[in-house]
Short mmCIF file of C-alpha atoms in Angstrom, two decimals:
data_model
loop_
_atom_site.label_atom_id
_atom_site.label_comp_id
_atom_site.label_asym_id
_atom_site.label_seq_id
_atom_site.Cartn_x
_atom_site.Cartn_y
_atom_site.Cartn_z
CA MET A 19 -5.44 -7.92 -19.77
CA SER A 20 -8.13 -5.44 -18.73
CA ILE A 21 -11.11 -7.80 -18.61
CA GLU A 22 -11.15 -11.58 -18.19
CA VAL A 23 -14.31 -13.67 -18.36
CA LYS A 24 -14.34 -17.47 -18.06
CA GLY A 25 -17.47 -19.62 -18.03
CA LEU A 26 -19.84 -16.78 -17.11
CA THR A 27 -23.43 -17.96 -16.61
CA VAL A 28 -26.39 -15.85 -15.50
CA ARG A 29 -29.79 -17.30 -14.64
CA TYR A 30 -33.08 -15.59 -13.88
CA LYS A 31 -35.17 -18.43 -12.41
CA ASP A 32 -35.72 -20.73 -15.41
CA LEU A 33 -34.19 -18.33 -17.95
CA ILE A 34 -30.51 -18.67 -18.83
CA ALA A 35 -29.62 -15.14 -19.93
CA VAL A 36 -25.88 -15.79 -20.28
CA ASP A 37 -24.74 -19.32 -21.05
CA ASN A 38 -21.15 -20.21 -20.16
CA ILE A 39 -19.34 -17.51 -22.15
CA SER A 40 -15.64 -16.65 -22.10
CA PHE A 41 -13.70 -13.73 -23.56
CA THR A 42 -10.94 -11.25 -22.78
CA VAL A 43 -10.48 -7.54 -23.49
CA MET A 44 -6.96 -6.18 -23.90
CA PRO A 45 -5.76 -2.76 -22.65
CA GLY A 46 -6.60 0.07 -25.04
CA GLU A 47 -9.02 -2.08 -27.04
CA ILE A 48 -12.60 -1.34 -28.04
CA PHE A 49 -14.39 -4.65 -27.66
CA GLY A 50 -18.03 -4.94 -28.67
CA LEU A 51 -20.68 -7.36 -27.51
CA ILE A 52 -23.10 -7.37 -30.41
CA GLY A 53 -26.32 -9.12 -31.28
CA PRO A 54 -30.06 -8.63 -31.04
CA ASN A 55 -31.69 -7.15 -27.97
CA GLY A 56 -32.33 -9.99 -25.59
CA ALA A 57 -29.09 -11.84 -26.41
CA GLY A 58 -27.60 -11.38 -22.92
CA LYS A 59 -25.31 -8.43 -23.56
CA THR A 60 -26.63 -6.21 -20.78
CA SER A 61 -26.71 -9.09 -18.30
CA THR A 62 -23.03 -9.72 -19.07
CA MET A 63 -22.19 -6.04 -18.57
CA GLU A 64 -24.01 -5.92 -15.23
CA CYS A 65 -21.83 -8.74 -13.90
CA LEU A 66 -18.64 -6.96 -14.98
CA GLU A 67 -19.86 -3.69 -13.45
CA GLY A 68 -20.60 -5.28 -10.09
CA LEU A 69 -24.32 -4.67 -10.48
CA ASN A 70 -25.25 -8.36 -10.61
CA LYS A 71 -23.64 -10.77 -8.16
CA SER A 72 -25.93 -13.69 -9.01
CA TYR A 73 -23.73 -15.44 -11.53
CA SER A 74 -21.31 -18.32 -11.80
CA GLY A 75 -17.92 -18.33 -13.46
CA HIS A 76 -14.70 -16.34 -13.19
CA VAL A 77 -14.79 -12.59 -13.83
CA ARG A 78 -12.01 -10.07 -13.32
CA VAL A 79 -11.94 -6.40 -14.31
CA SER A 80 -8.48 -4.82 -14.10
CA GLY A 81 -7.62 -7.82 -11.93
CA ILE A 82 -10.47 -7.04 -9.51
CA ASP A 83 -13.37 -9.25 -8.53
CA PRO A 84 -16.47 -7.12 -9.37
CA ALA A 85 -17.93 -8.15 -6.03
CA ASP A 86 -15.46 -5.66 -4.51
CA ARG A 87 -17.38 -2.68 -5.82
CA LYS A 88 -15.52 -0.11 -3.75
CA GLU A 89 -12.21 -1.06 -5.35
CA LEU A 90 -13.78 -1.75 -8.76
CA TYR A 91 -15.19 1.75 -9.08
CA ARG A 92 -11.75 3.25 -8.64
CA HIS A 93 -10.92 1.79 -12.06
CA ILE A 94 -14.08 1.85 -14.17
CA GLY A 95 -16.66 4.26 -15.54
CA VAL A 96 -20.14 3.07 -16.38
CA GLN A 97 -22.77 4.37 -18.79
CA LEU A 98 -25.93 2.35 -18.20
CA GLN A 99 -28.41 1.41 -20.90
CA GLU A 100 -31.07 3.39 -19.05
CA ALA A 101 -29.68 6.23 -16.96
CA PHE A 102 -32.16 8.61 -15.38
CA PHE A 103 -30.85 11.88 -13.95
CA PRO A 104 -33.01 14.33 -11.95
CA GLU A 105 -34.59 16.52 -14.62
CA MET A 106 -34.58 19.63 -12.45
CA MET A 107 -30.86 19.31 -11.73
CA LYS A 108 -28.48 21.46 -13.73
CA VAL A 109 -25.69 19.86 -15.73
CA GLU A 110 -23.01 21.49 -13.60
CA GLU A 111 -24.74 20.36 -10.40
CA LEU A 112 -24.82 16.79 -11.64
CA CYS A 113 -21.13 16.89 -12.52
CA ARG A 114 -20.29 18.36 -9.12
CA LEU A 115 -22.27 15.58 -7.43
CA PHE A 116 -20.44 12.84 -9.32
CA SER A 117 -17.09 14.49 -8.61
CA SER A 118 -17.82 14.24 -4.89
CA PHE A 119 -17.88 10.45 -5.18
CA TYR A 120 -14.17 10.16 -6.05
CA THR A 121 -10.88 11.08 -4.41
CA ASN A 122 -9.23 12.01 -7.71
CA PRO A 123 -12.00 13.08 -10.10
CA ALA A 124 -11.39 14.35 -13.60
CA ASP A 125 -11.97 18.05 -14.24
CA TYR A 126 -15.60 18.06 -15.37
CA SER A 127 -15.22 21.57 -16.81
CA LEU A 128 -12.73 20.18 -19.33
CA LEU A 129 -15.02 17.24 -20.07
CA LEU A 130 -17.96 19.56 -20.70
CA LYS A 131 -15.83 21.59 -23.09
CA ARG A 132 -14.54 18.50 -24.86
CA PHE A 133 -18.05 17.12 -25.33
CA GLY A 134 -19.43 20.43 -26.57
CA LEU A 135 -21.57 21.09 -23.49
CA ALA A 136 -19.68 23.94 -21.83
CA ASP A 137 -22.42 26.38 -22.85
CA ARG A 138 -25.09 24.08 -21.36
CA LYS A 139 -23.61 23.67 -17.88
CA LYS A 140 -26.32 25.92 -16.39
CA SER A 141 -29.09 24.10 -18.28
CA TYR A 142 -31.51 21.75 -16.57
CA ILE A 143 -31.28 18.10 -17.59
CA LYS A 144 -34.84 18.21 -18.89
CA LYS A 145 -33.87 20.93 -21.38
CA LEU A 146 -31.21 18.78 -23.07
CA SER A 147 -31.70 16.87 -26.31
CA GLY A 148 -31.35 13.08 -26.41
CA GLY A 149 -27.83 13.33 -27.78
CA GLN A 150 -26.84 15.86 -25.12
CA ARG A 151 -28.19 13.63 -22.37
CA GLN A 152 -26.13 10.74 -23.69
CA LYS A 153 -23.06 12.96 -23.62
CA VAL A 154 -23.82 13.82 -20.00
CA SER A 155 -24.04 10.11 -19.19
CA ILE A 156 -20.56 9.56 -20.64
CA ILE A 157 -19.18 12.58 -18.79
CA ALA A 158 -20.60 11.16 -15.56
CA ALA A 159 -18.77 7.90 -16.31
CA LEU A 160 -15.49 9.69 -17.12
CA ILE A 161 -15.44 11.87 -14.01
CA ALA A 162 -14.09 8.80 -12.20
CA ASN A 163 -10.87 9.02 -14.27
CA PRO A 164 -11.40 5.36 -15.23
CA GLU A 165 -9.04 2.96 -16.97
CA ILE A 166 -11.98 0.99 -18.36
CA VAL A 167 -15.24 2.42 -19.69
CA PHE A 168 -18.46 0.43 -20.09
CA LEU A 169 -20.93 1.72 -22.68
CA ASP A 170 -24.29 -0.05 -22.91
CA GLU A 171 -26.34 0.69 -26.07
CA LEU A 172 -24.99 4.23 -26.05
CA THR A 173 -26.54 5.49 -29.28
CA THR A 174 -29.98 3.89 -29.11
CA GLY A 175 -32.62 6.48 -30.02
CA LEU A 176 -30.17 9.03 -31.41
CA ASP A 177 -30.58 10.55 -34.85
CA PRO A 178 -27.89 9.71 -37.46
CA GLN A 179 -25.87 12.90 -36.94
CA ALA A 180 -25.90 12.58 -33.15
CA ARG A 181 -24.84 8.94 -33.51
CA MET A 182 -21.88 9.88 -35.70
CA ASP A 183 -20.86 12.60 -33.25
CA MET A 184 -20.95 10.03 -30.47
CA TRP A 185 -18.76 7.68 -32.50
CA GLU A 186 -16.11 10.37 -32.78
CA LEU A 187 -16.17 10.86 -29.02
CA ILE A 188 -15.73 7.13 -28.44
CA ARG A 189 -12.77 7.06 -30.83
CA SER A 190 -11.23 9.95 -28.90
CA LEU A 191 -11.49 7.91 -25.68
CA LYS A 192 -9.51 5.11 -27.34
CA LYS A 193 -6.85 7.64 -28.36
CA ASP A 194 -6.63 8.60 -24.68
CA GLY A 195 -5.71 4.99 -23.91
CA LYS A 196 -9.05 3.98 -22.41
CA THR A 197 -10.19 0.37 -22.65
CA ILE A 198 -13.81 0.24 -23.80
CA LEU A 199 -16.34 -2.56 -23.59
CA MET A 200 -19.52 -1.62 -25.40
CA THR A 201 -22.75 -3.32 -26.33
CA THR A 202 -24.79 -2.56 -29.40
CA HIS A 203 -27.32 -4.19 -31.68
CA HIS A 204 -26.34 -1.80 -34.49
CA MET A 205 -23.96 -3.72 -36.77
CA GLU A 206 -22.76 -0.53 -38.49
CA GLU A 207 -21.77 0.92 -35.14
CA ALA A 208 -19.68 -2.12 -34.26
CA GLU A 209 -18.01 -2.07 -37.69
CA ASN A 210 -17.02 1.57 -37.24
CA LEU A 211 -15.77 1.38 -33.66
CA CYS A 212 -14.74 -2.06 -32.49
CA ASP A 213 -11.31 -3.67 -32.75
CA ARG A 214 -12.92 -7.03 -32.00
CA VAL A 215 -16.46 -8.20 -31.40
CA GLY A 216 -18.22 -11.09 -29.74
CA LEU A 217 -21.52 -11.94 -31.41
CA MET A 218 -24.05 -13.05 -28.80
CA VAL A 219 -27.19 -15.03 -29.55
CA ASN A 220 -29.45 -16.61 -26.92
CA GLY A 221 -26.91 -16.08 -24.18
CA LYS A 222 -24.01 -17.67 -26.05
CA ILE A 223 -21.12 -16.22 -28.05
CA ALA A 224 -21.72 -17.51 -31.56
CA ALA A 225 -18.50 -16.02 -32.98
CA MET A 226 -15.67 -13.75 -31.91
CA GLY A 227 -12.86 -11.88 -33.66
CA THR A 228 -12.13 -8.92 -35.90
CA ILE A 229 -14.63 -8.08 -38.66
CA PRO A 230 -12.48 -9.71 -41.39
CA GLU A 231 -12.01 -12.77 -39.19
CA LEU A 232 -15.76 -13.10 -38.65
CA ILE A 233 -16.45 -12.74 -42.37
CA GLY A 234 -13.89 -15.48 -42.99
CA GLN A 235 -15.44 -17.73 -40.33
CA ALA A 236 -18.87 -17.30 -41.88
CA GLY A 237 -17.57 -17.96 -45.41
CA ILE A 238 -19.69 -15.12 -46.79
CA ARG A 239 -19.28 -14.36 -50.47
CA GLN A 240 -19.13 -11.11 -52.38
CA LYS A 241 -22.04 -10.21 -54.67
CA ILE A 242 -21.74 -8.54 -58.05
CA THR A 243 -24.83 -7.32 -59.90
CA PHE A 244 -25.27 -5.79 -63.36
CA THR A 245 -27.80 -5.58 -66.16
CA SER A 246 -27.19 -6.84 -69.67
CA PRO A 247 -29.27 -7.46 -72.84
CA ASP A 248 -27.13 -10.59 -73.22
CA ALA A 249 -27.79 -11.79 -69.67
CA GLU A 250 -28.54 -15.39 -70.60
CA LYS A 251 -25.71 -15.97 -73.10
CA PRO A 252 -22.41 -16.15 -71.17
CA ASP A 253 -21.14 -19.04 -69.05
CA TYR A 254 -20.48 -17.01 -65.92
CA LEU A 255 -19.24 -20.06 -64.02
CA ALA A 256 -16.24 -20.03 -66.36
CA ILE A 257 -15.04 -17.05 -64.27
CA ASP A 258 -12.90 -18.88 -61.73
CA PRO A 259 -13.93 -17.06 -58.50
CA VAL A 260 -17.69 -17.19 -59.34
CA THR A 261 -19.58 -19.88 -57.43
CA ASP A 262 -23.24 -19.02 -58.05
CA VAL A 263 -25.25 -17.33 -60.81
CA HIS A 264 -28.77 -15.93 -60.58
CA ILE A 265 -30.44 -14.30 -63.58
CA HIS A 266 -33.72 -12.37 -63.37
CA GLY A 267 -34.67 -10.94 -66.75
CA ASP A 268 -31.77 -8.73 -67.77
CA THR A 269 -30.32 -8.60 -64.24
CA VAL A 270 -27.39 -10.84 -63.39
CA GLU A 271 -26.24 -11.56 -59.82
CA LEU A 272 -22.93 -13.34 -59.37
CA THR A 273 -21.53 -14.49 -56.04
CA GLY A 274 -18.03 -15.64 -55.32
CA THR A 275 -14.92 -15.23 -53.23
CA GLY A 276 -11.51 -13.68 -53.67
CA LYS A 277 -10.24 -10.12 -53.54
CA ASN A 278 -10.11 -9.89 -57.37
CA LEU A 279 -13.66 -11.04 -58.08
CA LEU A 280 -14.85 -7.68 -59.40
CA ARG A 281 -11.78 -7.34 -61.61
CA ASP A 282 -12.16 -10.87 -63.00
CA VAL A 283 -15.85 -10.39 -63.78
CA THR A 284 -15.23 -7.05 -65.51
CA ILE A 285 -12.39 -8.47 -67.63
CA TYR A 286 -14.54 -11.44 -68.65
CA LEU A 287 -17.42 -9.21 -69.76
CA ILE A 288 -15.13 -6.95 -71.79
CA GLU A 289 -13.15 -9.79 -73.38
CA HIS A 290 -16.35 -11.56 -74.43
CA ASN A 291 -17.87 -8.35 -75.77
CA ILE A 292 -20.85 -8.57 -73.42
CA ALA A 293 -22.75 -5.30 -73.05
CA PHE A 294 -23.40 -4.38 -69.43
CA GLU A 295 -24.28 -1.46 -67.19
CA ASN A 296 -25.24 -0.67 -63.58
CA LEU A 297 -22.35 -2.79 -62.33
CA THR A 298 -22.26 -2.88 -58.53
CA SER A 299 -20.28 -4.85 -55.99
CA LYS A 300 -21.39 -5.60 -52.43
CA ASN A 301 -18.77 -6.79 -49.99
CA PRO A 302 -19.97 -8.76 -46.97
CA GLY A 303 -20.26 -6.90 -43.68
CA LEU A 304 -21.02 -7.61 -40.06
CA GLU A 305 -24.76 -7.72 -40.66
CA ASP A 306 -24.19 -10.46 -43.24
CA VAL A 307 -22.12 -12.35 -40.68
CA PHE A 308 -24.89 -11.99 -38.12
CA LEU A 309 -27.56 -13.30 -40.46
CA SER A 310 -25.34 -16.09 -41.73
CA LEU A 311 -24.24 -17.37 -38.33
CA THR A 312 -27.55 -16.98 -36.52
CA GLY A 313 -30.39 -16.87 -39.02
CA TYR A 314 -31.99 -14.29 -36.73
CA GLY A 315 -33.60 -10.95 -37.49
CA GLN A 316 -33.22 -8.04 -35.14
CA GLU A 317 -35.23 -8.42 -31.95
CA GLU A 318 -36.66 -5.70 -29.78
CA LYS A 319 -36.65 -6.96 -26.19
CA SER A 320 -33.65 -6.42 -23.89
CA VAL A 321 -32.43 -8.87 -21.26
#
């Protein structure tokens, strides 16, 4: 396996930022640590990256103890949550500097081309947009030719288009065979990118698995909504998969389980000659899992 964590605990005086967590990341996998800011995701990453040695537990990255930073950084690339590059340095100068750190660096000219920044290599860092700066931070991480890439809140602050562009770049890294451990508090981002996720809350992993597995663990039900002038008349609970019924005026909300719920509801309405319109179905997603398993809203403070 690429990453192995057993019983990791991180304390800052009286604060337990990471509380006895365990997980593994397999080669070629995109694994996401998700949850609200302040859940302990960044603290976990810092231990794996060799940036925080004040922890207890067993941690190995590509079989290496992160305390051996010289050896560790032959195998990993790191994009920090807050990376500050000299604003009066040119993109090409920054890439050349990072290349000097490694004995077998990747060709940064190819990376700049791949990330759509070849025409900005003579630009000063301060002249780049937020999305372009984030791309530079990934390029800096990839110059090491790493097996494992750490991405910490990569798309925070980016506009929707820049975020989607970044997602495509991350997917391309997976196609290259890179193992990726990323943190995010954006549930949609995790759904789109991650093979598996660990949901962190208050320093603990509340749930872990694929998105379908997490939805199954949480027991979240599908919702079907429609309007009908006959809203009050039918016995909706007679539809086998339906477990709950809520009626507000002419709006009906049915919840239930099963992959054929929408089909069964539609057939019932038609067979019983019930007029309806505005029929919608909402399948549960990762955000529903988060709210169900934690009861938390999204926080704003990072730890």
